[in-house]
Amino acid sequence: MLTGIDIGGTNTDIAVLGEEFIAHKIPHGVSLSQILKHHKVSGRVGVSTSQPLNMLVTGTGLRVLLITIPGPGLAPQGVAVGGCIDHRGELVEDLEMHQVHEAISSGNPEAIAVCGKFSVRNPVLEDAVAETARKYVSPDRVATSHPIGFLDFPARCAMVKANASILRTVLGITQEVRQVSPGFLYFKGDGGLAQPTVIHGNPGLLLNSSPAAVALGVRYLTGISEGLIIDIGGTTTDLVPLSGGSPLMKTLIIEGRDTLVPSVASTSLPYGGDSVIVGNSLIPKRQGNARAFSGDLPTLTDALNLAGHRIGDSARSSVPAGTSAMQVIDWYVDTLVAMIQTIDPEMLIGTGFLSPFLIPRIASRSGVPCIVPEHASSANALGVAVSRVSLSLAVHADSEKKRMTVNGQVYPYPGKAGPDLIEWAVDETRALATAAGASPADVRDVELVSFSTYDVVRGGVRHERITDLVVQIPPGITSEAP
Amino acid sequence: MTTAIVFCESYFLHEQAPTHPERRERLQYTWDQLLEEGLLRDPRIRLVHPYPAPPEAVGAVHEGSYLDFLERASLKGGVIDGDTNVPPGLLHRALLAAGGAMAAADEVLAGSVTNAFAMVRPPGHHAGIRGGGGFCYLNNVAIMTRYLQRKGMERVLILDWDAHHGNGTEEIFYQDPSVLFISIHQSPLYPGTGHLSSMGTGAGKGYTVNLPVPPGSSDEVYYYLMESVIVPLAHRFHPDVIAVSAGQDNHFTDPLTSLALTASGYAGLMARAVALAGDLCGGRLIAVLEGGYSVEAALPYTNLGMIAAMAGMDFSGIREPAAYLWMYEEASDPGALQEVRQKVAVLKEQLHSKWGAF
Ligand SMILES: [Zn+2]
């Protein structure tokens, strides 16, 4: 049995895939623990929670202090403190701890993000700063950059700031879900599942996961490989292109800064079923539910009811005086069609609760054929349910320093270098994925993404070797999906 | 300003012998540093892939018989000198280095960037018309210079600040008044050429300027030479483009030389060259990597400093980590500047008939 839970901005969706397919939609306001009590979840449980986290990153105004340990190099970001780890992971300048105290005292932050150059080769300075930071703010408000795991200091700066602002929320969700499902997995923005312990080091991996979820859900439901998914939600409408059976990948941008973290490409229109009607158009704002779902203000959903549909408690639906429901719907459809025309897809695939009511209209207006698959309103949760454990290991091993880091974390040095290390990494990847609950078929293929190894020569003598490699189990649909 | 960096992973692969000073580690740590700085994603930087230099471009500099030798030796291996052998497969890698310099020139000529840095291996400035040596096979900067001239850049200033004298480049342009070749190099040191009195011959007389400096010369010596010799001569020569043979073996930690330039000095020197190109030739400047053997303590910081200066970035934070600074005290000699001042006075007299007073 596979269970997918999608904690959205307006609803929580649950999809259970076993002998038969069961879907539940739970409105906003019901707490996660209540939901989990009422809907017995079983089998492998995947949880996606991107939308509430997306809002935390952009909207809260939490005072996050970014402390950087830039060492020698280009002009630093954040508040820089002295200290340096070099490209070999060597400590070549001591940490100026008094500067850390000064930065925190004068910044009065609510959360602290720590990013040191080359911390992925040796996290000792980041860890020391974080230890001090935890004396000033709660530990669930402190994040370090080395678990992000790759070289690119500015990208890690952007990501670790987001991590510091969402860590507390993610830890809270973990605690709630673990009570009913101790072995649950999180669904990441790249479309794969990961263990909570991995996510706690880099919670930003959960951001922007809706496009990945809906893409997997659609692929599972329809098998369509070329087309444009139109996912109509409460607050937004997301367009997710599919090509060759997969969504397009891009990198996650947070507040205009590239984090280099892989994420499914999508375009978002800030209107959905709960967008409020003003005049004959919508405003990009949600103020509670549609009237048909016991809200106060008329929304796009209410306009559809006045146009003859029966959605929710349609008798409650109304539009403001002087507003034409048809014109509101046309305005939404035209706005969407203008965006679709720039993409020029072969086919439209509608998902989300309102898609049966809107997609045929969008299709006829744009002249692109469409389908709305069965279970379209649960495509996201279904995508989470059928996903599989994905993980990549970025290994940097320095046989001279007897030091190895894997995704920025210090590992015991396995005494292997060069090509021998590939075998070790593949085995380790399989072991980790299996420990996370992946089935044997899902861990069969481990891809070697990159490999390089070279000699370290000192004083004309070949000393030792440095080896870099990346192996991964890419995201996809689990072999366990019925 | 935008700066092209010409690089591809093939530049890691050339290897004369596993323990040779001119080895992969030279660029590996620099590449790590550039990745960690996020430099390649900066909108001021454009990463460009090289292509192998075509035969006619190489033939414009080197004699056919030498190229035939390289081709033959590249099949099974061969020897040029005590420091330079020809490993199998060499020719393609050498052509890719020369073509890297040409690709850098293409970007600047097309105006897609202001300037460009060809971060190539193997280096080239010891390779002459008829032969290689000193870790060099094809003279990358000379091949690029002839290419630039064919593309309409008639007058080229080559500034060679590698710690070693660029004897190959000097030979190629020794009689040529379309190229002003200025070399700052440690003396005494390999290859033993580059005397103050070697100034070119025939029509090229006065178009070769050698600035030998003593061991211990540091940033101030290079700044002084820039101000007192290179800038005034460049203004008289008025180049269409400036090429820099950007060796980095003059760093105070370099194991093969005894100079004392710092990473900050590299950035400062390059900033002066960039300003000079801005004054004289629309900013057109192409730097080509030559030597540099302090793979951990210097190259990540010197390469970064050069690129930052070329792209107009703030380079005030670029320096060596504190763990290496004790070596500076041992390497630098404050007396070097005085010695260089005296040599420059002599040089100015010798160049007077060609360039007047400067
Ligand atoms: Zn040199």
Short mmCIF file of C-alpha atoms in Angstrom, two decimals, chain A residues 316-475:
data_model
loop_
_atom_site.label_atom_id
_atom_site.label_comp_id
_atom_site.label_asym_id
_atom_site.label_seq_id
_atom_site.Cartn_x
_atom_site.Cartn_y
_atom_site.Cartn_z
CA ARG A 316 -24.50 29.98 -1.17
CA SER A 317 -22.64 31.21 -4.23
CA SER A 318 -23.15 34.75 -5.41
CA VAL A 319 -21.17 37.45 -7.21
CA PRO A 320 -20.99 41.14 -6.36
CA ALA A 321 -23.67 43.43 -7.77
CA GLY A 322 -22.84 44.51 -11.31
CA THR A 323 -20.51 41.52 -11.87
CA SER A 324 -21.13 39.06 -14.68
CA ALA A 325 -20.08 35.54 -13.62
CA MET A 326 -19.50 34.60 -17.26
CA GLN A 327 -17.21 37.57 -17.76
CA VAL A 328 -15.17 36.60 -14.67
CA ILE A 329 -14.74 33.08 -16.01
CA ASP A 330 -13.83 34.40 -19.46
CA TRP A 331 -11.29 36.75 -17.93
CA TYR A 332 -9.62 33.84 -16.11
CA VAL A 333 -9.73 31.60 -19.19
CA ASP A 334 -8.33 34.32 -21.47
CA THR A 335 -5.49 35.07 -19.06
CA LEU A 336 -4.57 31.40 -19.00
CA VAL A 337 -4.94 30.95 -22.77
CA ALA A 338 -2.50 33.83 -23.36
CA MET A 339 0.09 31.94 -21.29
CA ILE A 340 -0.66 28.60 -22.96
CA GLN A 341 -0.11 30.14 -26.39
CA THR A 342 3.43 31.13 -25.48
CA ILE A 343 4.16 27.45 -24.65
CA ASP A 344 2.32 25.99 -27.68
CA PRO A 345 1.64 22.49 -26.25
CA GLU A 346 0.35 19.42 -28.11
CA MET A 347 -2.18 18.63 -25.43
CA LEU A 348 -3.59 20.00 -22.18
CA ILE A 349 -3.96 17.78 -19.13
CA GLY A 350 -6.16 19.25 -16.43
CA THR A 351 -5.65 18.51 -12.76
CA GLY A 352 -6.98 19.97 -9.55
CA PHE A 353 -10.47 20.12 -8.14
CA LEU A 354 -11.86 22.70 -10.63
CA SER A 355 -10.28 21.26 -13.75
CA PRO A 356 -13.40 19.38 -15.00
CA PHE A 357 -15.29 22.69 -15.01
CA LEU A 358 -12.63 24.89 -16.59
CA ILE A 359 -10.34 22.78 -18.78
CA PRO A 360 -12.83 22.07 -21.61
CA ARG A 361 -13.46 25.81 -21.89
CA ILE A 362 -9.72 26.53 -21.90
CA ALA A 363 -9.18 23.84 -24.55
CA SER A 364 -11.83 25.17 -26.92
CA ARG A 365 -10.58 28.76 -26.49
CA SER A 366 -6.95 27.81 -27.11
CA GLY A 367 -7.66 25.23 -29.82
CA VAL A 368 -5.51 22.62 -28.01
CA PRO A 369 -7.01 19.17 -27.29
CA CYS A 370 -7.43 18.33 -23.61
CA ILE A 371 -8.13 15.57 -21.19
CA VAL A 372 -9.11 15.62 -17.56
CA PRO A 373 -8.10 12.23 -16.18
CA GLU A 374 -10.07 10.36 -13.59
CA HIS A 375 -8.87 11.30 -10.07
CA ALA A 376 -7.59 14.61 -11.51
CA SER A 377 -8.36 16.38 -8.26
CA SER A 378 -5.99 14.07 -6.37
CA ALA A 379 -3.13 14.09 -8.88
CA ASN A 380 -0.71 15.76 -6.46
CA ALA A 381 -1.27 13.36 -3.58
CA LEU A 382 -1.21 10.48 -6.02
CA GLY A 383 2.11 11.65 -7.44
CA VAL A 384 3.55 11.65 -3.92
CA ALA A 385 2.18 8.15 -3.31
CA VAL A 386 3.74 6.62 -6.44
CA SER A 387 7.11 8.39 -6.15
CA ARG A 388 10.22 6.52 -5.12
CA VAL A 389 13.21 7.09 -2.89
CA SER A 390 15.76 9.13 -4.81
CA LEU A 391 19.12 10.20 -3.54
CA SER A 392 22.46 11.31 -4.78
CA LEU A 393 25.80 11.00 -3.08
CA ALA A 394 28.46 13.58 -3.89
CA VAL A 395 31.70 12.07 -2.64
CA HIS A 396 34.96 13.95 -2.18
CA ALA A 397 37.77 11.79 -0.89
CA ASP A 398 41.28 12.99 -0.16
CA SER A 399 43.53 10.03 0.56
CA GLU A 400 46.37 12.25 1.80
CA LYS A 401 44.25 13.98 4.43
CA LYS A 402 42.42 10.68 5.08
CA ARG A 403 39.27 12.73 4.82
CA MET A 404 36.05 12.09 3.00
CA THR A 405 32.86 14.08 2.83
CA VAL A 406 29.62 12.80 1.37
CA ASN A 407 27.07 15.48 0.57
CA GLY A 408 29.08 17.79 2.81
CA GLN A 409 28.97 15.45 5.81
CA VAL A 410 32.12 13.96 7.26
CA TYR A 411 32.31 10.22 6.67
CA PRO A 412 34.83 7.75 8.00
CA TYR A 413 37.47 7.39 5.29
CA PRO A 414 36.88 4.00 3.64
CA GLY A 415 40.50 3.50 2.56
CA LYS A 416 39.56 3.53 -1.11
CA ALA A 417 40.46 5.94 -3.88
CA GLY A 418 39.90 6.30 -7.59
CA PRO A 419 37.61 3.80 -9.33
CA ASP A 420 37.39 1.57 -6.22
CA LEU A 421 35.46 4.36 -4.60
CA ILE A 422 32.70 4.15 -7.23
CA GLU A 423 31.82 0.66 -6.10
CA TRP A 424 31.77 1.81 -2.49
CA ALA A 425 29.50 4.75 -3.35
CA VAL A 426 27.09 2.61 -5.34
CA ASP A 427 26.81 0.13 -2.46
CA GLU A 428 26.36 2.96 0.04
CA THR A 429 23.63 4.53 -2.11
CA ARG A 430 21.78 1.23 -2.27
CA ALA A 431 22.14 0.72 1.47
CA LEU A 432 20.87 4.19 2.29
CA ALA A 433 17.92 3.93 -0.10
CA THR A 434 17.03 0.51 1.23
CA ALA A 435 17.23 1.78 4.80
CA ALA A 436 14.83 4.52 3.78
CA GLY A 437 12.37 1.88 2.64
CA ALA A 438 13.09 1.61 -1.07
CA SER A 439 12.23 -1.71 -2.72
CA PRO A 440 15.02 -3.85 -4.23
CA ALA A 441 13.81 -3.05 -7.75
CA ASP A 442 14.01 0.70 -7.08
CA VAL A 443 17.66 0.54 -6.00
CA ARG A 444 18.84 -1.71 -8.82
CA ASP A 445 20.02 1.11 -11.07
CA VAL A 446 22.45 3.55 -9.49
CA GLU A 447 23.72 6.10 -12.03
CA LEU A 448 27.28 7.38 -12.05
CA VAL A 449 26.75 11.09 -12.77
CA SER A 450 30.36 12.23 -12.68
CA PHE A 451 33.77 10.92 -11.72
CA SER A 452 37.23 12.42 -11.59
CA THR A 453 40.40 11.45 -9.81
CA TYR A 454 43.90 12.85 -9.83
CA ASP A 455 47.25 12.58 -8.13
CA VAL A 456 48.46 14.88 -5.41
CA VAL A 457 52.16 15.49 -6.01
CA ARG A 458 54.40 17.17 -3.45
CA GLY A 459 58.14 17.58 -3.76
CA GLY A 460 58.13 15.64 -7.03
CA VAL A 461 56.62 12.59 -5.35
CA ARG A 462 53.23 11.14 -6.04
CA HIS A 463 51.67 11.34 -2.62
CA GLU A 464 48.07 10.45 -2.77
CA ARG A 465 44.84 10.88 -4.72
CA ILE A 466 41.81 13.11 -4.68
CA THR A 467 38.62 11.59 -6.02
CA ASP A 468 35.31 13.32 -6.75
CA LEU A 469 32.25 11.46 -7.83
CA VAL A 470 28.49 11.72 -7.85
CA VAL A 471 26.17 8.71 -7.97
CA GLN A 472 22.41 8.83 -7.81
CA ILE A 473 19.13 7.02 -7.88
CA PRO A 474 17.07 9.50 -9.90
CA PRO A 475 13.47 10.38 -9.05
#
